[in-house]
PDB file of N, CA, C and O in Angstrom:
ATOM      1  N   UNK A   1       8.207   8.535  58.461  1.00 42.00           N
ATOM      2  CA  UNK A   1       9.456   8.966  57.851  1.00 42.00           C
ATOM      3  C   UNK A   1      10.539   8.943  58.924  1.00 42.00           C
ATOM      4  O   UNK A   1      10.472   9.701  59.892  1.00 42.00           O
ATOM      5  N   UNK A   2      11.370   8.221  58.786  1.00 42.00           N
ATOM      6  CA  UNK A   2      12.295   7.767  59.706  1.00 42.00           C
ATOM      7  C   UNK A   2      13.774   8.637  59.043  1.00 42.00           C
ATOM      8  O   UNK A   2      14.795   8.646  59.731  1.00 42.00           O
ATOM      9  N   UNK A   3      13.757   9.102  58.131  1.00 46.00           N
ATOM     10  CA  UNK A   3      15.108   9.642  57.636  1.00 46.00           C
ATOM     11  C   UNK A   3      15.588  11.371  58.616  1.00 46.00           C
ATOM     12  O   UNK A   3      15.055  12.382  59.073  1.00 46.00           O
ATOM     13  N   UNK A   4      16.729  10.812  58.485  1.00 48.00           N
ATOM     14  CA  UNK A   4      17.073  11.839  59.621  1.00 48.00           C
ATOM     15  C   UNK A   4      17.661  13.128  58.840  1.00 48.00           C
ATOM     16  O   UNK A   4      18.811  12.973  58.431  1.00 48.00           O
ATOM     17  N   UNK A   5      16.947  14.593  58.522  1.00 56.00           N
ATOM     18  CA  UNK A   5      17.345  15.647  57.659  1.00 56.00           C
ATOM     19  C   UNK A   5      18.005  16.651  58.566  1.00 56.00           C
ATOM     20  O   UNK A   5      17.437  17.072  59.574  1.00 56.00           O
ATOM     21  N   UNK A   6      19.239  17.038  58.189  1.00 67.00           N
ATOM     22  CA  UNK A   6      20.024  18.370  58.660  1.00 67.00           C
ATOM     23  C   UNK A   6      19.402  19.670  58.782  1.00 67.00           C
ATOM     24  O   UNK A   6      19.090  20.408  57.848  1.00 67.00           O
ATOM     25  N   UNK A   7      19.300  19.815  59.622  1.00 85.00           N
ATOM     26  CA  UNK A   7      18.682  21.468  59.946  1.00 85.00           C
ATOM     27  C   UNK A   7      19.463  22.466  58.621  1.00 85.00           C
ATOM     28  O   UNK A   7      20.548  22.458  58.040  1.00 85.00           O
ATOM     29  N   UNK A   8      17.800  23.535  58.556  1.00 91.00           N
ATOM     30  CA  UNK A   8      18.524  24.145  57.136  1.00 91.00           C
ATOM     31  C   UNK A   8      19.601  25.045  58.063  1.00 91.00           C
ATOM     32  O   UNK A   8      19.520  24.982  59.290  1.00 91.00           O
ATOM     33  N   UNK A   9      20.585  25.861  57.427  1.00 94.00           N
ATOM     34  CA  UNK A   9      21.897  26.433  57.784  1.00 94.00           C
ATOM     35  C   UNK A   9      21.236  27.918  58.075  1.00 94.00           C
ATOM     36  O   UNK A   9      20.411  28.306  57.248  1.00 94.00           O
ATOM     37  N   UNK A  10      21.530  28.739  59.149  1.00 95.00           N
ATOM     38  CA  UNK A  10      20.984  30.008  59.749  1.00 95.00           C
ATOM     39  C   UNK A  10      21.522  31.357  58.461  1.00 95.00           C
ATOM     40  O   UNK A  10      22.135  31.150  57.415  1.00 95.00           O
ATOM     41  N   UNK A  11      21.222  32.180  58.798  1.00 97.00           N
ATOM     42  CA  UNK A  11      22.080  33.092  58.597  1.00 97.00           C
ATOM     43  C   UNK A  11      23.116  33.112  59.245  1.00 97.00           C
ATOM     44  O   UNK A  11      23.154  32.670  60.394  1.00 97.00           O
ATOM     45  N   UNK A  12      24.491  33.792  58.442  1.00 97.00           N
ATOM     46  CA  UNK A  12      25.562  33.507  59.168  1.00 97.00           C
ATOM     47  C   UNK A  12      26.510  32.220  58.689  1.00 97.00           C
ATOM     48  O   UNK A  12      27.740  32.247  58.741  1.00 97.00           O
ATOM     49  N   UNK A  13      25.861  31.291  58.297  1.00 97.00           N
ATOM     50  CA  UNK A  13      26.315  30.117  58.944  1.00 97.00           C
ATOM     51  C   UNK A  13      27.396  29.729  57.777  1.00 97.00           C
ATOM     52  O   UNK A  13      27.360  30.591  56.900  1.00 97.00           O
ATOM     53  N   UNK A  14      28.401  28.637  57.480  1.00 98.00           N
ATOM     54  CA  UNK A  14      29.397  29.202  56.677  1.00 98.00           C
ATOM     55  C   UNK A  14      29.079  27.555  56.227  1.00 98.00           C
ATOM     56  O   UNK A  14      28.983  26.610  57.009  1.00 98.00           O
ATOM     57  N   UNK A  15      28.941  27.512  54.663  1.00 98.00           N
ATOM     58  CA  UNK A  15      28.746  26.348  53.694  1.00 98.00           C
ATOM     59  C   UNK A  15      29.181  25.799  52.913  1.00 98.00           C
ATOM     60  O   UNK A  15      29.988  26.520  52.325  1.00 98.00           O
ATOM     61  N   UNK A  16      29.115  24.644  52.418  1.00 98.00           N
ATOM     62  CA  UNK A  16      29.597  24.085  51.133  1.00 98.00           C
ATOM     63  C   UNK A  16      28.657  23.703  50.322  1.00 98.00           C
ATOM     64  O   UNK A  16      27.962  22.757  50.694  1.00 98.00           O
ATOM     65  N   UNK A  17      28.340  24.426  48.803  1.00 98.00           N
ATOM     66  CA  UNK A  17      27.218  24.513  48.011  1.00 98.00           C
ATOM     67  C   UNK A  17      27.514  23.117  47.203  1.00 98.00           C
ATOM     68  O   UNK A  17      28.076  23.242  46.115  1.00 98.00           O
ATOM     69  N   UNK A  18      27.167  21.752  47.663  1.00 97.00           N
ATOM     70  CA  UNK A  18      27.403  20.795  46.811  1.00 97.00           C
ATOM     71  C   UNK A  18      27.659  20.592  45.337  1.00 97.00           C
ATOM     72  O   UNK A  18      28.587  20.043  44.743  1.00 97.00           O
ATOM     73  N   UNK A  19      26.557  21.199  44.922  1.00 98.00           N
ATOM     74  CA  UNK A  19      25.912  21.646  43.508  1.00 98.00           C
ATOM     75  C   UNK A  19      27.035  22.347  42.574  1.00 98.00           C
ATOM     76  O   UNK A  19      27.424  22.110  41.430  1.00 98.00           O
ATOM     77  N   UNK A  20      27.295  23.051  43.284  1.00 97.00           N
ATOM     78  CA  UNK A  20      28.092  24.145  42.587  1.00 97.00           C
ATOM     79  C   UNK A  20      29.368  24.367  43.066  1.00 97.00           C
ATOM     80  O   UNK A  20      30.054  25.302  42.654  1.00 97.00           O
ATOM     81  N   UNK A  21      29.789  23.480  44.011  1.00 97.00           N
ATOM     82  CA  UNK A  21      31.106  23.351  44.546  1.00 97.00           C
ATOM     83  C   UNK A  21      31.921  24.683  44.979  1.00 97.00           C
ATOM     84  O   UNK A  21      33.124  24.777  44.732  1.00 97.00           O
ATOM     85  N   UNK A  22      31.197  25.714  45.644  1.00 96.00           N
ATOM     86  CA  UNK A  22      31.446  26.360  46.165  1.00 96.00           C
ATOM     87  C   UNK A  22      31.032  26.910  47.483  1.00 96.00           C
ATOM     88  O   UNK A  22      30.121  26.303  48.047  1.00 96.00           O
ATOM     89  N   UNK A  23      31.510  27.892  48.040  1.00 96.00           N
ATOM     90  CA  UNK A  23      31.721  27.911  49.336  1.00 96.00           C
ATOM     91  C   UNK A  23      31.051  29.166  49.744  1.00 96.00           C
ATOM     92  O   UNK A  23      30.768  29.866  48.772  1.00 96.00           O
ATOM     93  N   UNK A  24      30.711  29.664  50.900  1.00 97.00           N
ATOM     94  CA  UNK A  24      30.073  31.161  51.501  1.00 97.00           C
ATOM     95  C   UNK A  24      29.490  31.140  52.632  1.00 97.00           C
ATOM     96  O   UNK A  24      29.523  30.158  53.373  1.00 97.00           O
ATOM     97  N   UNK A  25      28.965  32.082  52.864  1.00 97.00           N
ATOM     98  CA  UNK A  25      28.257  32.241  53.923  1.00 97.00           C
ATOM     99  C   UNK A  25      26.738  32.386  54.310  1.00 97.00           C
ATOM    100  O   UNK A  25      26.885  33.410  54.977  1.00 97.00           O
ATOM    101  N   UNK A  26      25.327  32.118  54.396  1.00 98.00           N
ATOM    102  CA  UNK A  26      23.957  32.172  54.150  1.00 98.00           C
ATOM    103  C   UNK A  26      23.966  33.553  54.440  1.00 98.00           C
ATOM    104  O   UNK A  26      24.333  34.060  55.501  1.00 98.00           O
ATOM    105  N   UNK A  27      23.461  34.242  53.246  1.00 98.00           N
ATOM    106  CA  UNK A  27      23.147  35.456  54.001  1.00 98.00           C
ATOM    107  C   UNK A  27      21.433  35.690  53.936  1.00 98.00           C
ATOM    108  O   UNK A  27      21.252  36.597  54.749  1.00 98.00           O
ATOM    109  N   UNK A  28      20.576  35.446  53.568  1.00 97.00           N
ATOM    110  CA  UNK A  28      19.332  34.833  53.464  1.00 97.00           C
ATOM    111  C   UNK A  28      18.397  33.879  53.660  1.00 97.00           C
ATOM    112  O   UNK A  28      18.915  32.829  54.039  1.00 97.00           O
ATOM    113  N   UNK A  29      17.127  33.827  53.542  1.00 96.00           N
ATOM    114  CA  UNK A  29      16.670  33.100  53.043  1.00 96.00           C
ATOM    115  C   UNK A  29      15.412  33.348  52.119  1.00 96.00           C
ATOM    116  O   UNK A  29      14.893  34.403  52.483  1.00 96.00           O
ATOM    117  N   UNK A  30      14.990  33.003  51.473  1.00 92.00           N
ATOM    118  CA  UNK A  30      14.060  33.143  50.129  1.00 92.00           C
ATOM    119  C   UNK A  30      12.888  32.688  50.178  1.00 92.00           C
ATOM    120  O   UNK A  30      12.281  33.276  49.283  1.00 92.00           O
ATOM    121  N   UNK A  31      12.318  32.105  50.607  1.00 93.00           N
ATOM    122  CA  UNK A  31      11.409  31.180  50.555  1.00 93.00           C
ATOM    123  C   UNK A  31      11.911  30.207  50.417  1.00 93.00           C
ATOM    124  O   UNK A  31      13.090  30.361  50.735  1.00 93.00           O
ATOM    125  N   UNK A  32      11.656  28.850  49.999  1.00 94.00           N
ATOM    126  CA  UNK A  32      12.100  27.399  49.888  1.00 94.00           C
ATOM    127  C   UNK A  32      13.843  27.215  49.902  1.00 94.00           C
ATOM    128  O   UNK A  32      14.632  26.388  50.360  1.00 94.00           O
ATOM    129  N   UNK A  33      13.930  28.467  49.134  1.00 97.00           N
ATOM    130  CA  UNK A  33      15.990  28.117  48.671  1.00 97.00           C
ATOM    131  C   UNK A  33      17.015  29.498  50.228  1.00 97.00           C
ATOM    132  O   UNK A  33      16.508  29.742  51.323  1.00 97.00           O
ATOM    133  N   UNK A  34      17.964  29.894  49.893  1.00 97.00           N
ATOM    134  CA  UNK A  34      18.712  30.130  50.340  1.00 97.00           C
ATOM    135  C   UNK A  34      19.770  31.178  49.671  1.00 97.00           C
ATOM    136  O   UNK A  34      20.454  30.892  48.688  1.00 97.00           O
ATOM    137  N   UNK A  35      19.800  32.292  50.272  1.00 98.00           N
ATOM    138  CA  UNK A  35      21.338  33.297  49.528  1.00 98.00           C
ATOM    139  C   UNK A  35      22.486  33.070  50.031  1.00 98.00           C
ATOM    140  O   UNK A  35      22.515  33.436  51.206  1.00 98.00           O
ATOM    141  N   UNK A  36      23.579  32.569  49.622  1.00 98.00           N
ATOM    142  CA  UNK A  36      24.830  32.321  49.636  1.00 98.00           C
ATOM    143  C   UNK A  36      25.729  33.357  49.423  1.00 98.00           C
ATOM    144  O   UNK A  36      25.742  33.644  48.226  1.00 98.00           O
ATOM    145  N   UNK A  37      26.560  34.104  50.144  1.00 98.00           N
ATOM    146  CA  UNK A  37      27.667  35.162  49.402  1.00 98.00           C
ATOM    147  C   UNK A  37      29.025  34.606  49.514  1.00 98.00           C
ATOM    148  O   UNK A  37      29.223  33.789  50.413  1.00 98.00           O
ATOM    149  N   UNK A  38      29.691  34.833  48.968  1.00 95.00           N
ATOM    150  CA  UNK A  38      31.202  33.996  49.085  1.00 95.00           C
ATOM    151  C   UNK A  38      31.996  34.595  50.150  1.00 95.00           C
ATOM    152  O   UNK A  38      31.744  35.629  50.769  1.00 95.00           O
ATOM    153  N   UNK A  39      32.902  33.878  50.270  1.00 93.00           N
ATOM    154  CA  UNK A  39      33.187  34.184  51.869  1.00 93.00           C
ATOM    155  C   UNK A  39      34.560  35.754  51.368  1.00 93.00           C
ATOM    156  O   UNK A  39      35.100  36.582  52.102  1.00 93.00           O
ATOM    157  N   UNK A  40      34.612  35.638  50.567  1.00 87.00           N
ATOM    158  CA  UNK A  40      35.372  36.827  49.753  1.00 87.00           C
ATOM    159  C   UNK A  40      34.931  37.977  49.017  1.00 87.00           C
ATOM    160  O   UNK A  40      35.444  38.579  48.074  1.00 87.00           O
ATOM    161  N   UNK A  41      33.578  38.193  49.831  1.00 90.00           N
ATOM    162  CA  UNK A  41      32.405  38.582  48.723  1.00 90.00           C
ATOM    163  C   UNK A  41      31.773  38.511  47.712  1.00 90.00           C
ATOM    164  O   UNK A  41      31.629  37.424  47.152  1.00 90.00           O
ATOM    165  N   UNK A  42      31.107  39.924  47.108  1.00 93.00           N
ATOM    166  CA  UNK A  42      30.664  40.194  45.856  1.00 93.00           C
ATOM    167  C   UNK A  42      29.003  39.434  45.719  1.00 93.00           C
ATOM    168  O   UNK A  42      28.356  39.737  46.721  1.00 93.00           O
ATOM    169  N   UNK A  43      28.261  38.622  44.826  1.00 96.00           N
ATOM    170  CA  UNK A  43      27.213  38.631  44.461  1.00 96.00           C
ATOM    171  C   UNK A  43      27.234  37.167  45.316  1.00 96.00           C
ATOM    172  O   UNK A  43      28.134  36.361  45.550  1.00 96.00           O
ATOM    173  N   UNK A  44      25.758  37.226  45.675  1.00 97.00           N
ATOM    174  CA  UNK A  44      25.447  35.840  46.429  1.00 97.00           C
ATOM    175  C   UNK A  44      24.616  35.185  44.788  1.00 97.00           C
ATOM    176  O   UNK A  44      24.123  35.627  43.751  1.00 97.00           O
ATOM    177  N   UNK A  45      24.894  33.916  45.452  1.00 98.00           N
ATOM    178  CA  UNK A  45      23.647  32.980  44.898  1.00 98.00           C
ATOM    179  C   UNK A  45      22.738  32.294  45.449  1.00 98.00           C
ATOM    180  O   UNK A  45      22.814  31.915  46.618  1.00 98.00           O
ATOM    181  N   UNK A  46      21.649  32.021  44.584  1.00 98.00           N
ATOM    182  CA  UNK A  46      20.481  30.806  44.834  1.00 98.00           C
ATOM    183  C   UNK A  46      20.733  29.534  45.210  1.00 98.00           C
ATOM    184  O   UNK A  46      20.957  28.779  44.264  1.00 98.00           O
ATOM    185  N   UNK A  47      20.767  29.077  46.233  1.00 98.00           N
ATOM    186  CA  UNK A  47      21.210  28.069  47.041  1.00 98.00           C
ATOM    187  C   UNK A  47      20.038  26.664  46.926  1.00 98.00           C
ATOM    188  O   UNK A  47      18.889  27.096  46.831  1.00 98.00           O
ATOM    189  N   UNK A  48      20.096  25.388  46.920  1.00 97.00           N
ATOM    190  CA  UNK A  48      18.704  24.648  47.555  1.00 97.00           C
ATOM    191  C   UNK A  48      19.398  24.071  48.938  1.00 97.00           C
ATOM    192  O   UNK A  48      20.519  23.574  49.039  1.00 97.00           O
ATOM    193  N   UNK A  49      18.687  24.220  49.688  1.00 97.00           N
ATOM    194  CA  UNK A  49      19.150  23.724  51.407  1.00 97.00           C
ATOM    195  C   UNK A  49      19.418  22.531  50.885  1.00 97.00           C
ATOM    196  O   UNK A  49      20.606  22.701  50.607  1.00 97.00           O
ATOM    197  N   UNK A  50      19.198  21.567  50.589  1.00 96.00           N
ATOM    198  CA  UNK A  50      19.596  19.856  50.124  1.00 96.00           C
ATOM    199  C   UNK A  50      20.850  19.914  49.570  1.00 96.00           C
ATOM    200  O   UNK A  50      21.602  18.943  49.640  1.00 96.00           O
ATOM    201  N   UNK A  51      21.164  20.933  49.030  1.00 97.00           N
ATOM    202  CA  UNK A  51      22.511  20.636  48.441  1.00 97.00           C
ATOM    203  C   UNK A  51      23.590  21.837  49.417  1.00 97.00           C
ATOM    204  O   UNK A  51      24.712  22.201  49.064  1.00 97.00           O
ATOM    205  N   UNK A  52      23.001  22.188  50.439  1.00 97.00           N
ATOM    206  CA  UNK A  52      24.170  23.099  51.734  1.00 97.00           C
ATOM    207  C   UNK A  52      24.405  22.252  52.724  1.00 97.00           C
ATOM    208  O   UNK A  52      23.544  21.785  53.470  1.00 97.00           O
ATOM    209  N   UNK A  53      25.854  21.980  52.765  1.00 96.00           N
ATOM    210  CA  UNK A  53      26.345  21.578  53.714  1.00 96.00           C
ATOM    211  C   UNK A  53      27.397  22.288  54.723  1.00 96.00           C
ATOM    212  O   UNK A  53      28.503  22.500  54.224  1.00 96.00           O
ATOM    213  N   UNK A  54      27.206  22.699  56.111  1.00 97.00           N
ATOM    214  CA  UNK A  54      27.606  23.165  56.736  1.00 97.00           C
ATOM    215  C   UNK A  54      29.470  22.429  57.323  1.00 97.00           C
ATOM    216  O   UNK A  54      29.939  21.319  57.577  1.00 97.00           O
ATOM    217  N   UNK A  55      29.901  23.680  57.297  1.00 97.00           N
ATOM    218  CA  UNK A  55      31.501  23.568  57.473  1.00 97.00           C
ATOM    219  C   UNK A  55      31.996  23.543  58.882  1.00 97.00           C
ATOM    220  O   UNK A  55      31.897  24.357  59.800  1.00 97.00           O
ATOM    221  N   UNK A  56      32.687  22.103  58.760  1.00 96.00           N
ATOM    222  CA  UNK A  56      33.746  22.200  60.273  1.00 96.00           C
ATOM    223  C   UNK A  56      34.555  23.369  60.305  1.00 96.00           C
ATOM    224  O   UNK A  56      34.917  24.027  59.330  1.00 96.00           O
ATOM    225  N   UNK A  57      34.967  23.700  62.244  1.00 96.00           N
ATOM    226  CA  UNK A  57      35.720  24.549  61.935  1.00 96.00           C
ATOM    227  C   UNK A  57      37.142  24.371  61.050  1.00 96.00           C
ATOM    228  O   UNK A  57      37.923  25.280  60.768  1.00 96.00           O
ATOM    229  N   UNK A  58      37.217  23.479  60.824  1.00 97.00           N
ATOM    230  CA  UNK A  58      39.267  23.251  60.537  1.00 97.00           C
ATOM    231  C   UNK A  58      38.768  23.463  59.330  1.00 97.00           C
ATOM    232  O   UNK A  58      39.425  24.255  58.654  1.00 97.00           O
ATOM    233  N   UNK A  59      37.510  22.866  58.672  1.00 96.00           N
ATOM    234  CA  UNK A  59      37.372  23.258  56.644  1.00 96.00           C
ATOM    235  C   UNK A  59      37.235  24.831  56.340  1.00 96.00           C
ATOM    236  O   UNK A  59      37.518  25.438  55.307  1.00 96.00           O
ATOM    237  N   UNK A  60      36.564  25.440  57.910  1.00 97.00           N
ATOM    238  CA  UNK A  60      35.998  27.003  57.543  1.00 97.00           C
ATOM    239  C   UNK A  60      37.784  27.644  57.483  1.00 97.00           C
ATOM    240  O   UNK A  60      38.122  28.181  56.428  1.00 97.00           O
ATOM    241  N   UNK A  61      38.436  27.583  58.204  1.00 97.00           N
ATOM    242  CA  UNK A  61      39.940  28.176  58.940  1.00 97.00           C
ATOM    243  C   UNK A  61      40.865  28.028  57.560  1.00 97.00           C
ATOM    244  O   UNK A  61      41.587  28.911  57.097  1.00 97.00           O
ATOM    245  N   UNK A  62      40.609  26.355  56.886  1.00 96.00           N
ATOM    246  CA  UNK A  62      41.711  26.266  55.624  1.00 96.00           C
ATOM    247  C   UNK A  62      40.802  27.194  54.549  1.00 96.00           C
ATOM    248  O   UNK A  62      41.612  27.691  53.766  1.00 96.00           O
ATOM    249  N   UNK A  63      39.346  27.647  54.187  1.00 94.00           N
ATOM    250  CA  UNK A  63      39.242  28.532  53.832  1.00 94.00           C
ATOM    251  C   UNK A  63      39.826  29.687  53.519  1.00 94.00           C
ATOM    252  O   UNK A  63      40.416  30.057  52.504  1.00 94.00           O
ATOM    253  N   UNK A  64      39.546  30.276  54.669  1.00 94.00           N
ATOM    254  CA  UNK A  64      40.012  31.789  55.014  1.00 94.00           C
ATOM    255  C   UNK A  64      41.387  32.198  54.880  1.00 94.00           C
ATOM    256  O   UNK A  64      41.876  33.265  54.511  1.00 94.00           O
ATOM    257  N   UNK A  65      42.029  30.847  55.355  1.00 95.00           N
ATOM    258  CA  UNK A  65      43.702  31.090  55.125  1.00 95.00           C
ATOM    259  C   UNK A  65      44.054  31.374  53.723  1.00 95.00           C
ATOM    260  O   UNK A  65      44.924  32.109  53.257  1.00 95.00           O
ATOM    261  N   UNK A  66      43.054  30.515  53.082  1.00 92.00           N
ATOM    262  CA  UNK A  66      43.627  30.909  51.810  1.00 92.00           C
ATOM    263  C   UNK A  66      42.950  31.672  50.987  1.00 92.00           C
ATOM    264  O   UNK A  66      43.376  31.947  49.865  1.00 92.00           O
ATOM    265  N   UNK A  67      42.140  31.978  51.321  1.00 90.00           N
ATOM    266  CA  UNK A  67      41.413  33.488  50.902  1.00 90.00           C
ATOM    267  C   UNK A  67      42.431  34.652  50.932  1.00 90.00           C
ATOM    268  O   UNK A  67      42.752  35.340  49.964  1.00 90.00           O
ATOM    269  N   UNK A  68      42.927  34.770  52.309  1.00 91.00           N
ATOM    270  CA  UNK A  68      43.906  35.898  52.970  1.00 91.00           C
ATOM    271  C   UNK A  68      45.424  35.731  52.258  1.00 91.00           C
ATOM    272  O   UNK A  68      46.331  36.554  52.378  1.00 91.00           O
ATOM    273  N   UNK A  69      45.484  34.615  51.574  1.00 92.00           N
ATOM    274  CA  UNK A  69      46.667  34.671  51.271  1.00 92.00           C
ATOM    275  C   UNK A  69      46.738  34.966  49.719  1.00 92.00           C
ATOM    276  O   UNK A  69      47.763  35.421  49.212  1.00 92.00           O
ATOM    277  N   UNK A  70      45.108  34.561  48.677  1.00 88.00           N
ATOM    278  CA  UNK A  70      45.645  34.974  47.683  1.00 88.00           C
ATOM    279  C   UNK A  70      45.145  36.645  47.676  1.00 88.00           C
ATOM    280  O   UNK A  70      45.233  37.171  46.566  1.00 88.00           O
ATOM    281  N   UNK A  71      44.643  37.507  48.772  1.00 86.00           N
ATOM    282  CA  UNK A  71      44.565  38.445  48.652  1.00 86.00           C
ATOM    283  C   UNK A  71      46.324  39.032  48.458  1.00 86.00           C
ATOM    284  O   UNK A  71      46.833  39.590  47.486  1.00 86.00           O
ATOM    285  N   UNK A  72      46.844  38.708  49.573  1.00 89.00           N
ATOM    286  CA  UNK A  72      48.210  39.233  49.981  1.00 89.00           C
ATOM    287  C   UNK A  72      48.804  38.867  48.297  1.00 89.00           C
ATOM    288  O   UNK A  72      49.798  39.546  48.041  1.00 89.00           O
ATOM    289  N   UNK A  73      48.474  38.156  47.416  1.00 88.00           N
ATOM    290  CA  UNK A  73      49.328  37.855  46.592  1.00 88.00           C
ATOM    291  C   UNK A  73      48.946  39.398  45.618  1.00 88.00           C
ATOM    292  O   UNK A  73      49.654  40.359  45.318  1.00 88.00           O
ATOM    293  N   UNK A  74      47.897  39.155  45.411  1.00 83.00           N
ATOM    294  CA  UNK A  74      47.299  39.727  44.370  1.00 83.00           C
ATOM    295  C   UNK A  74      48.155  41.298  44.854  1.00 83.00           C
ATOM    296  O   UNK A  74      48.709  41.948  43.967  1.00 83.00           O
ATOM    297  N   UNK A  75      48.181  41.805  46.367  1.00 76.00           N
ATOM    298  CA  UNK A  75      48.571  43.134  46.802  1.00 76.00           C
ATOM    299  C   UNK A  75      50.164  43.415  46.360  1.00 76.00           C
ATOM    300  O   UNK A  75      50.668  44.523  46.173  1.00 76.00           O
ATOM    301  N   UNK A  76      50.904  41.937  46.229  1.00 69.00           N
ATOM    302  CA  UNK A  76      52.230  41.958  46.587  1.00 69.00           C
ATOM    303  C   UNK A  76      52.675  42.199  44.473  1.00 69.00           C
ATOM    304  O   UNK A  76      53.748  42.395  43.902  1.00 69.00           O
ATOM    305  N   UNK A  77      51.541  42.079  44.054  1.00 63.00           N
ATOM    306  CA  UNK A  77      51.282  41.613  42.516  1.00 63.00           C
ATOM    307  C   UNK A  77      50.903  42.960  41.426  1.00 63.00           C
ATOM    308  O   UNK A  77      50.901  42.898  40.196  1.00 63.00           O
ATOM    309  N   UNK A  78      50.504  44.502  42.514  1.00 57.00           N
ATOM    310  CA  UNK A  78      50.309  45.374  41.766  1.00 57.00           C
ATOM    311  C   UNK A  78      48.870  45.238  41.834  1.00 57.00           C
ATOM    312  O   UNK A  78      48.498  46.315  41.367  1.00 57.00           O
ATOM    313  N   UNK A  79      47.972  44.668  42.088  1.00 53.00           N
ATOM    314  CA  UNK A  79      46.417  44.504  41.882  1.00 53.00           C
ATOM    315  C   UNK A  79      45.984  44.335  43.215  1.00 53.00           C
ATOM    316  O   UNK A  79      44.788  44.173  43.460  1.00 53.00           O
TER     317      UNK A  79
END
């Protein structure tokens, strides 16, 4: 087997859930799959490592920016 496979993603490590086109952080692992929490919190999901792909820093940074900014909206918004 000559195919070259990506190390599965640590805890910690900050992703892009192919599958499900969303984004988080590993906060697990499960046996075979993976827990995902969003980088904004709340409930993780069931991840398959084949479909996690790990984030450059400049994709993790345009993240967060805009995480932080629709918080500020939502604050500036009464909610």
């Amino acid at each position: 087997m000559t195919e070259e496979r990506e190390a599965v993603p640590g805890v910690g490590a900050a992703v892009h859930d192919t599958a499900r086109d969303r984004y988080g952080r590993v906060a697990a692992h499960e046996g075979p799959h993976l827990q995902v929490r969003p980088f904004s919190g709340g409930r993780t999901w069931t991840a398959d490592p084949e479909h996690l792909r790990s984030l450059g820093q400049d994709e993790l940074l345009k993240i967060l920016v805009a995480e932080a900014n629709a918080r500020s909206a939502r604050g500036r918004h009464g909610r």
